[in-house]
Amino acid sequence: MTVQKIMQQLQEFGDANTKKTLMKHGAQEPFFGVKVADLKKILKKTKKNHELSLELYATGNSDAMYLAGLMADEKQITKADLERWIDEAYWYYLSEYAVAWVAAETDFGFELGLEWIDSKDERKAAAGWSVLAYYAGVNPDEDLDIQKYVELLDRVGNELHQAQNRVRYTMNGFVISIGSYIMELTTKSKEIAGKIGKVEVQMGGTACKVPLATDYIKKVEGKGRVGKKRKTARC
């Protein structure tokens, strides 16, 4: 499929209600408001496609950019590609999900996440915490730098409430992910979750809420899913 054909299909899949909802969350023109389920219909035809994903992301259309994240080949995409993508990811659906998912699946995802969390740019720093969380979810514990994750948990415990808005959100998600995916650090994560308590994040007037990390980790424990890894960060 060509970019032109995909853009035509995206326009056909565009949904007014979805567009209205996404705009409340931060999406801006140009975009059509395509549901993820419909994006995946296109993805079934293209599969992973490195060059096509780069072309789609470069359109600046939010639907196409999100699809590019689903389509990207984590074995071919480069650090430079992802640096460009994060710089162009103007809202959190792109920065904290589409781009962060791909970054987390690369061999250099951990390194990239560590670089991004030190950025003064809110979107990039928030994305960095997401990358580190997803990275823990898709890699075996024996391949993870457990001591570094301990240090990162302590950093969250000390810095979260002074962090920028979306960074607070992804830091909270980071604690949940580490407590859920790294069995060795579940107790530590619960300790940090208790320390940070309720996290206040401005959600742009939407009905979205910030999950309480203590409760979330308990639910994962209750289901017996602590340490269960994901096959892919993308969903």
PDB file of C-alpha atoms in Angstrom:
ATOM      1  CA  MET A   1       0.000   0.000   0.000  1.00  0.00           C
ATOM      2  CA  THR A   2       1.102   3.552  -0.656  1.00  0.00           C
ATOM      3  CA  VAL A   3       0.897   6.510   1.710  1.00  0.00           C
ATOM      4  CA  GLN A   4      -1.683   8.084  -0.583  1.00  0.00           C
ATOM      5  CA  LYS A   5      -3.901   4.992  -0.441  1.00  0.00           C
ATOM      6  CA  ILE A   6      -3.581   4.770   3.334  1.00  0.00           C
ATOM      7  CA  MET A   7      -4.441   8.445   3.788  1.00  0.00           C
ATOM      8  CA  GLN A   8      -7.534   7.888   1.660  1.00  0.00           C
ATOM      9  CA  GLN A   9      -8.567   4.962   3.859  1.00  0.00           C
ATOM     10  CA  LEU A  10      -7.925   6.969   7.010  1.00  0.00           C
ATOM     11  CA  GLN A  11     -10.228   9.678   5.712  1.00  0.00           C
ATOM     12  CA  GLU A  12     -12.901   7.070   4.965  1.00  0.00           C
ATOM     13  CA  PHE A  13     -12.565   5.634   8.483  1.00  0.00           C
ATOM     14  CA  GLY A  14     -12.782   9.086  10.068  1.00  0.00           C
ATOM     15  CA  ASP A  15     -15.427   9.314  12.783  1.00  0.00           C
ATOM     16  CA  ALA A  16     -16.828  12.645  13.990  1.00  0.00           C
ATOM     17  CA  ASN A  17     -17.391  11.493  17.577  1.00  0.00           C
ATOM     18  CA  THR A  18     -13.927   9.981  17.825  1.00  0.00           C
ATOM     19  CA  LYS A  19     -12.438  13.175  16.432  1.00  0.00           C
ATOM     20  CA  LYS A  20     -14.306  15.270  18.981  1.00  0.00           C
ATOM     21  CA  THR A  21     -13.082  13.050  21.829  1.00  0.00           C
ATOM     22  CA  LEU A  22      -9.471  13.092  20.657  1.00  0.00           C
ATOM     23  CA  MET A  23      -9.509  16.865  20.331  1.00  0.00           C
ATOM     24  CA  LYS A  24     -10.499  17.096  24.001  1.00  0.00           C
ATOM     25  CA  HIS A  25      -7.379  15.102  24.806  1.00  0.00           C
ATOM     26  CA  GLY A  26      -5.061  17.273  22.730  1.00  0.00           C
ATOM     27  CA  ALA A  27      -5.247  16.181  19.103  1.00  0.00           C
ATOM     28  CA  GLN A  28      -5.035  18.958  16.531  1.00  0.00           C
ATOM     29  CA  GLU A  29      -5.686  19.254  12.820  1.00  0.00           C
ATOM     30  CA  PRO A  30      -4.874  17.655  10.510  1.00  0.00           C
ATOM     31  CA  PHE A  31      -6.477  14.365  11.475  1.00  0.00           C
ATOM     32  CA  PHE A  32      -9.660  12.420  10.747  1.00  0.00           C
ATOM     33  CA  GLY A  33     -10.510  10.817  14.087  1.00  0.00           C
ATOM     34  CA  VAL A  34      -9.908   7.143  13.274  1.00  0.00           C
ATOM     35  CA  LYS A  35     -10.646   4.494  15.889  1.00  0.00           C
ATOM     36  CA  VAL A  36      -7.739   2.226  16.824  1.00  0.00           C
ATOM     37  CA  ALA A  37      -9.755  -0.801  15.706  1.00  0.00           C
ATOM     38  CA  ASP A  38      -9.944   0.708  12.222  1.00  0.00           C
ATOM     39  CA  LEU A  39      -6.238   1.577  12.225  1.00  0.00           C
ATOM     40  CA  LYS A  40      -5.567  -2.091  12.873  1.00  0.00           C
ATOM     41  CA  LYS A  41      -7.613  -3.034   9.791  1.00  0.00           C
ATOM     42  CA  ILE A  42      -5.057  -1.143   7.729  1.00  0.00           C
ATOM     43  CA  LEU A  43      -2.206  -2.645   9.750  1.00  0.00           C
ATOM     44  CA  LYS A  44      -3.365  -6.145   8.804  1.00  0.00           C
ATOM     45  CA  LYS A  45      -2.665  -5.262   5.183  1.00  0.00           C
ATOM     46  CA  THR A  46       0.689  -3.567   5.672  1.00  0.00           C
ATOM     47  CA  LYS A  47       2.137  -5.557   8.591  1.00  0.00           C
ATOM     48  CA  LYS A  48       5.367  -4.029   9.901  1.00  0.00           C
ATOM     49  CA  ASN A  49       6.820  -1.757   7.259  1.00  0.00           C
ATOM     50  CA  HIS A  50       9.763   0.461   8.135  1.00  0.00           C
ATOM     51  CA  GLU A  51       9.825   2.807   5.158  1.00  0.00           C
ATOM     52  CA  LEU A  52       6.052   3.187   5.048  1.00  0.00           C
ATOM     53  CA  SER A  53       5.921   3.959   8.773  1.00  0.00           C
ATOM     54  CA  LEU A  54       8.458   6.761   8.318  1.00  0.00           C
ATOM     55  CA  GLU A  55       6.455   8.234   5.442  1.00  0.00           C
ATOM     56  CA  LEU A  56       3.208   8.085   7.403  1.00  0.00           C
ATOM     57  CA  TYR A  57       4.697   9.757  10.452  1.00  0.00           C
ATOM     58  CA  ALA A  58       6.111  12.527   8.282  1.00  0.00           C
ATOM     59  CA  THR A  59       2.609  13.498   7.093  1.00  0.00           C
ATOM     60  CA  GLY A  60       1.949  15.260  10.407  1.00  0.00           C
ATOM     61  CA  ASN A  61      -1.550  13.746  10.461  1.00  0.00           C
ATOM     62  CA  SER A  62      -2.177  12.386  13.965  1.00  0.00           C
ATOM     63  CA  ASP A  63      -4.034   9.284  12.753  1.00  0.00           C
ATOM     64  CA  ALA A  64      -1.232   8.466  10.329  1.00  0.00           C
ATOM     65  CA  MET A  65       1.409   9.135  12.990  1.00  0.00           C
ATOM     66  CA  TYR A  66      -0.281   6.782  15.448  1.00  0.00           C
ATOM     67  CA  LEU A  67      -0.602   4.130  12.722  1.00  0.00           C
ATOM     68  CA  ALA A  68       3.105   4.598  12.000  1.00  0.00           C
ATOM     69  CA  GLY A  69       3.832   3.677  15.603  1.00  0.00           C
ATOM     70  CA  LEU A  70       1.831   0.475  15.247  1.00  0.00           C
ATOM     71  CA  MET A  71       3.500  -0.301  11.918  1.00  0.00           C
ATOM     72  CA  ALA A  72       7.112   0.538  12.782  1.00  0.00           C
ATOM     73  CA  ASP A  73       9.763  -2.159  12.638  1.00  0.00           C
ATOM     74  CA  GLU A  74      11.666  -2.016  15.912  1.00  0.00           C
ATOM     75  CA  LYS A  75      14.589  -3.848  14.295  1.00  0.00           C
ATOM     76  CA  GLN A  76      15.054  -1.250  11.558  1.00  0.00           C
ATOM     77  CA  ILE A  77      14.067   2.045  13.153  1.00  0.00           C
ATOM     78  CA  THR A  78      17.044   4.057  14.343  1.00  0.00           C
ATOM     79  CA  LYS A  79      17.696   6.215  17.356  1.00  0.00           C
ATOM     80  CA  ALA A  80      17.761   9.230  15.042  1.00  0.00           C
ATOM     81  CA  ASP A  81      14.341   8.267  13.676  1.00  0.00           C
ATOM     82  CA  LEU A  82      12.894   8.083  17.168  1.00  0.00           C
ATOM     83  CA  GLU A  83      14.509  11.354  18.222  1.00  0.00           C
ATOM     84  CA  ARG A  84      12.804  12.979  15.262  1.00  0.00           C
ATOM     85  CA  TRP A  85       9.520  11.248  16.076  1.00  0.00           C
ATOM     86  CA  ILE A  86       9.496  12.367  19.710  1.00  0.00           C
ATOM     87  CA  ASP A  87      10.275  15.942  18.668  1.00  0.00           C
ATOM     88  CA  GLU A  88       7.262  15.866  16.324  1.00  0.00           C
ATOM     89  CA  ALA A  89       4.929  14.073  18.770  1.00  0.00           C
ATOM     90  CA  TYR A  90       2.879  17.107  19.767  1.00  0.00           C
ATOM     91  CA  TRP A  91       0.419  15.359  22.111  1.00  0.00           C
ATOM     92  CA  TYR A  92       0.575  12.526  24.590  1.00  0.00           C
ATOM     93  CA  TYR A  93      -1.203   9.827  22.522  1.00  0.00           C
ATOM     94  CA  LEU A  94       1.800  10.029  20.222  1.00  0.00           C
ATOM     95  CA  SER A  95       4.615  10.733  22.677  1.00  0.00           C
ATOM     96  CA  GLU A  96       3.607   8.465  25.583  1.00  0.00           C
ATOM     97  CA  TYR A  97       2.118   5.648  23.531  1.00  0.00           C
ATOM     98  CA  ALA A  98       2.832   5.354  19.790  1.00  0.00           C
ATOM     99  CA  VAL A  99       6.443   6.543  19.937  1.00  0.00           C
ATOM    100  CA  ALA A 100       7.218   5.167  23.401  1.00  0.00           C
ATOM    101  CA  TRP A 101       5.936   1.702  22.451  1.00  0.00           C
ATOM    102  CA  VAL A 102       8.292   1.465  19.494  1.00  0.00           C
ATOM    103  CA  ALA A 103      11.234   2.846  21.459  1.00  0.00           C
ATOM    104  CA  ALA A 104      10.688   0.299  24.232  1.00  0.00           C
ATOM    105  CA  GLU A 105      10.861  -2.598  21.767  1.00  0.00           C
ATOM    106  CA  THR A 106      14.219  -1.567  20.328  1.00  0.00           C
ATOM    107  CA  ASP A 107      17.541  -2.869  21.588  1.00  0.00           C
ATOM    108  CA  PHE A 108      18.451   0.675  22.668  1.00  0.00           C
ATOM    109  CA  GLY A 109      15.125   1.428  24.358  1.00  0.00           C
ATOM    110  CA  PHE A 110      16.463   1.478  27.915  1.00  0.00           C
ATOM    111  CA  GLU A 111      19.282   3.824  26.965  1.00  0.00           C
ATOM    112  CA  LEU A 112      16.885   6.115  25.120  1.00  0.00           C
ATOM    113  CA  GLY A 113      14.418   6.173  28.010  1.00  0.00           C
ATOM    114  CA  LEU A 114      17.159   7.199  30.426  1.00  0.00           C
ATOM    115  CA  GLU A 115      18.164  10.043  28.127  1.00  0.00           C
ATOM    116  CA  TRP A 116      14.627  11.299  27.659  1.00  0.00           C
ATOM    117  CA  ILE A 117      13.652  11.418  31.343  1.00  0.00           C
ATOM    118  CA  ASP A 118      16.351  14.047  31.903  1.00  0.00           C
ATOM    119  CA  SER A 119      14.902  16.334  29.242  1.00  0.00           C
ATOM    120  CA  LYS A 120      13.442  19.678  30.308  1.00  0.00           C
ATOM    121  CA  ASP A 121      10.782  19.218  27.631  1.00  0.00           C
ATOM    122  CA  GLU A 122       7.662  17.853  29.359  1.00  0.00           C
ATOM    123  CA  ARG A 123       6.532  15.659  26.468  1.00  0.00           C
ATOM    124  CA  LYS A 124       9.955  14.093  26.013  1.00  0.00           C
ATOM    125  CA  ALA A 125      10.529  13.484  29.733  1.00  0.00           C
ATOM    126  CA  ALA A 126       7.072  11.957  30.135  1.00  0.00           C
ATOM    127  CA  ALA A 127       7.728   9.730  27.124  1.00  0.00           C
ATOM    128  CA  GLY A 128      11.007   8.606  28.679  1.00  0.00           C
ATOM    129  CA  TRP A 129       9.272   7.261  31.779  1.00  0.00           C
ATOM    130  CA  SER A 130       6.792   5.466  29.542  1.00  0.00           C
ATOM    131  CA  VAL A 131       9.608   3.895  27.529  1.00  0.00           C
ATOM    132  CA  LEU A 132      11.310   2.603  30.682  1.00  0.00           C
ATOM    133  CA  ALA A 133       8.018   1.186  31.953  1.00  0.00           C
ATOM    134  CA  TYR A 134       7.202  -0.595  28.679  1.00  0.00           C
ATOM    135  CA  TYR A 135      10.786  -1.833  28.389  1.00  0.00           C
ATOM    136  CA  ALA A 136      10.389  -3.625  31.718  1.00  0.00           C
ATOM    137  CA  GLY A 137       7.161  -5.162  30.483  1.00  0.00           C
ATOM    138  CA  VAL A 138       8.567  -6.785  27.350  1.00  0.00           C
ATOM    139  CA  ASN A 139      12.022  -7.926  28.473  1.00  0.00           C
ATOM    140  CA  PRO A 140      12.948 -10.830  30.779  1.00  0.00           C
ATOM    141  CA  ASP A 141      14.087  -9.774  34.249  1.00  0.00           C
ATOM    142  CA  GLU A 142      17.506 -11.310  33.657  1.00  0.00           C
ATOM    143  CA  ASP A 143      18.040  -8.840  30.799  1.00  0.00           C
ATOM    144  CA  LEU A 144      17.094  -5.810  32.909  1.00  0.00           C
ATOM    145  CA  ASP A 145      19.322  -3.564  34.995  1.00  0.00           C
ATOM    146  CA  ILE A 146      17.481  -4.222  38.244  1.00  0.00           C
ATOM    147  CA  GLN A 147      19.688  -1.921  40.322  1.00  0.00           C
ATOM    148  CA  LYS A 148      19.011   0.952  37.932  1.00  0.00           C
ATOM    149  CA  TYR A 149      15.291   0.317  38.221  1.00  0.00           C
ATOM    150  CA  VAL A 150      15.647   0.508  42.018  1.00  0.00           C
ATOM    151  CA  GLU A 151      17.344   3.877  41.625  1.00  0.00           C
ATOM    152  CA  LEU A 152      14.612   5.035  39.264  1.00  0.00           C
ATOM    153  CA  LEU A 153      11.904   4.046  41.739  1.00  0.00           C
ATOM    154  CA  ASP A 154      13.648   6.075  44.425  1.00  0.00           C
ATOM    155  CA  ARG A 155      13.877   8.993  42.044  1.00  0.00           C
ATOM    156  CA  VAL A 156      10.134   8.844  41.443  1.00  0.00           C
ATOM    157  CA  GLY A 157       9.511   8.737  45.168  1.00  0.00           C
ATOM    158  CA  ASN A 158      11.611  11.851  45.686  1.00  0.00           C
ATOM    159  CA  GLU A 159      10.687  13.889  42.609  1.00  0.00           C
ATOM    160  CA  LEU A 160       7.184  13.016  41.413  1.00  0.00           C
ATOM    161  CA  HIS A 161       5.180  15.737  43.129  1.00  0.00           C
ATOM    162  CA  GLN A 162       7.560  18.447  41.906  1.00  0.00           C
ATOM    163  CA  ALA A 163       7.622  17.140  38.334  1.00  0.00           C
ATOM    164  CA  GLN A 164       5.791  18.580  35.320  1.00  0.00           C
ATOM    165  CA  ASN A 165       2.170  17.610  34.773  1.00  0.00           C
ATOM    166  CA  ARG A 166       2.404  14.737  32.263  1.00  0.00           C
ATOM    167  CA  VAL A 167       5.688  13.618  33.807  1.00  0.00           C
ATOM    168  CA  ARG A 168       3.800  13.034  37.072  1.00  0.00           C
ATOM    169  CA  TYR A 169       1.335  10.879  35.176  1.00  0.00           C
ATOM    170  CA  THR A 170       3.954   8.676  33.534  1.00  0.00           C
ATOM    171  CA  MET A 171       6.069   8.458  36.692  1.00  0.00           C
ATOM    172  CA  ASN A 172       3.015   7.067  38.456  1.00  0.00           C
ATOM    173  CA  GLY A 173       2.512   4.610  35.600  1.00  0.00           C
ATOM    174  CA  PHE A 174       6.172   3.650  35.826  1.00  0.00           C
ATOM    175  CA  VAL A 175       5.748   2.594  39.484  1.00  0.00           C
ATOM    176  CA  ILE A 176       2.709   0.517  38.543  1.00  0.00           C
ATOM    177  CA  SER A 177       4.551  -1.160  35.682  1.00  0.00           C
ATOM    178  CA  ILE A 178       7.656  -2.023  37.658  1.00  0.00           C
ATOM    179  CA  GLY A 179       5.549  -3.405  40.502  1.00  0.00           C
ATOM    180  CA  SER A 180       3.582  -5.471  38.008  1.00  0.00           C
ATOM    181  CA  TYR A 181       6.307  -6.706  35.654  1.00  0.00           C
ATOM    182  CA  ILE A 182       9.410  -7.139  37.815  1.00  0.00           C
ATOM    183  CA  MET A 183       8.585  -9.561  40.624  1.00  0.00           C
ATOM    184  CA  GLU A 184      11.802  -8.787  42.464  1.00  0.00           C
ATOM    185  CA  LEU A 185      10.752  -5.142  42.712  1.00  0.00           C
ATOM    186  CA  THR A 186       7.074  -5.510  43.584  1.00  0.00           C
ATOM    187  CA  THR A 187       7.638  -4.865  47.283  1.00  0.00           C
ATOM    188  CA  LYS A 188       9.859  -1.887  46.510  1.00  0.00           C
ATOM    189  CA  SER A 189       7.284  -0.528  44.084  1.00  0.00           C
ATOM    190  CA  LYS A 190       4.529  -0.815  46.673  1.00  0.00           C
ATOM    191  CA  GLU A 191       6.706   1.094  49.107  1.00  0.00           C
ATOM    192  CA  ILE A 192       7.179   3.907  46.582  1.00  0.00           C
ATOM    193  CA  ALA A 193       3.497   3.807  45.645  1.00  0.00           C
ATOM    194  CA  GLY A 194       2.621   4.330  49.298  1.00  0.00           C
ATOM    195  CA  LYS A 195       5.083   7.197  49.522  1.00  0.00           C
ATOM    196  CA  ILE A 196       3.700   9.100  46.524  1.00  0.00           C
ATOM    197  CA  GLY A 197       0.066   8.397  47.382  1.00  0.00           C
ATOM    198  CA  LYS A 198      -2.544  10.209  45.294  1.00  0.00           C
ATOM    199  CA  VAL A 199      -1.081  11.915  42.231  1.00  0.00           C
ATOM    200  CA  GLU A 200      -2.667  15.112  40.951  1.00  0.00           C
ATOM    201  CA  VAL A 201      -2.549  15.588  37.180  1.00  0.00           C
ATOM    202  CA  GLN A 202      -4.437  18.128  35.091  1.00  0.00           C
ATOM    203  CA  MET A 203      -6.275  16.002  32.518  1.00  0.00           C
ATOM    204  CA  GLY A 204      -7.416  18.814  30.260  1.00  0.00           C
ATOM    205  CA  GLY A 205     -11.045  18.755  31.335  1.00  0.00           C
ATOM    206  CA  THR A 206     -11.540  15.103  30.351  1.00  0.00           C
ATOM    207  CA  ALA A 207     -13.023  12.392  32.544  1.00  0.00           C
ATOM    208  CA  CYS A 208      -9.724  10.494  32.710  1.00  0.00           C
ATOM    209  CA  LYS A 209      -8.388   9.729  36.167  1.00  0.00           C
ATOM    210  CA  VAL A 210      -4.943   8.970  37.537  1.00  0.00           C
ATOM    211  CA  PRO A 211      -4.814   5.409  38.908  1.00  0.00           C
ATOM    212  CA  LEU A 212      -3.725   4.983  42.523  1.00  0.00           C
ATOM    213  CA  ALA A 213      -0.528   2.934  42.234  1.00  0.00           C
ATOM    214  CA  THR A 214      -1.039   1.071  45.520  1.00  0.00           C
ATOM    215  CA  ASP A 215      -4.477  -0.172  44.475  1.00  0.00           C
ATOM    216  CA  TYR A 216      -3.414  -1.030  40.944  1.00  0.00           C
ATOM    217  CA  ILE A 217      -0.479  -3.182  42.029  1.00  0.00           C
ATOM    218  CA  LYS A 218      -2.704  -4.965  44.553  1.00  0.00           C
ATOM    219  CA  LYS A 219      -5.135  -5.823  41.758  1.00  0.00           C
ATOM    220  CA  VAL A 220      -2.316  -7.284  39.666  1.00  0.00           C
ATOM    221  CA  GLU A 221      -1.183  -9.326  42.676  1.00  0.00           C
ATOM    222  CA  GLY A 222      -4.726 -10.499  43.296  1.00  0.00           C
ATOM    223  CA  LYS A 223      -4.971 -11.809  39.748  1.00  0.00           C
ATOM    224  CA  GLY A 224      -1.646 -13.642  40.130  1.00  0.00           C
ATOM    225  CA  ARG A 225      -0.162 -11.733  37.211  1.00  0.00           C
ATOM    226  CA  VAL A 226       2.919 -10.205  38.815  1.00  0.00           C
ATOM    227  CA  GLY A 227       5.923 -10.871  36.592  1.00  0.00           C
ATOM    228  CA  LYS A 228       3.817 -11.777  33.536  1.00  0.00           C
ATOM    229  CA  LYS A 229       5.536 -10.176  30.565  1.00  0.00           C
ATOM    230  CA  ARG A 230       3.940  -8.802  27.414  1.00  0.00           C
ATOM    231  CA  LYS A 231       4.827 -10.033  23.927  1.00  0.00           C
ATOM    232  CA  THR A 232       4.703  -6.475  22.654  1.00  0.00           C
ATOM    233  CA  ALA A 233       4.436  -3.012  24.147  1.00  0.00           C
ATOM    234  CA  ARG A 234       2.008  -1.973  21.411  1.00  0.00           C
ATOM    235  CA  CYS A 235      -1.739  -2.385  21.745  1.00  0.00           C
TER     236      CYS A 235
END
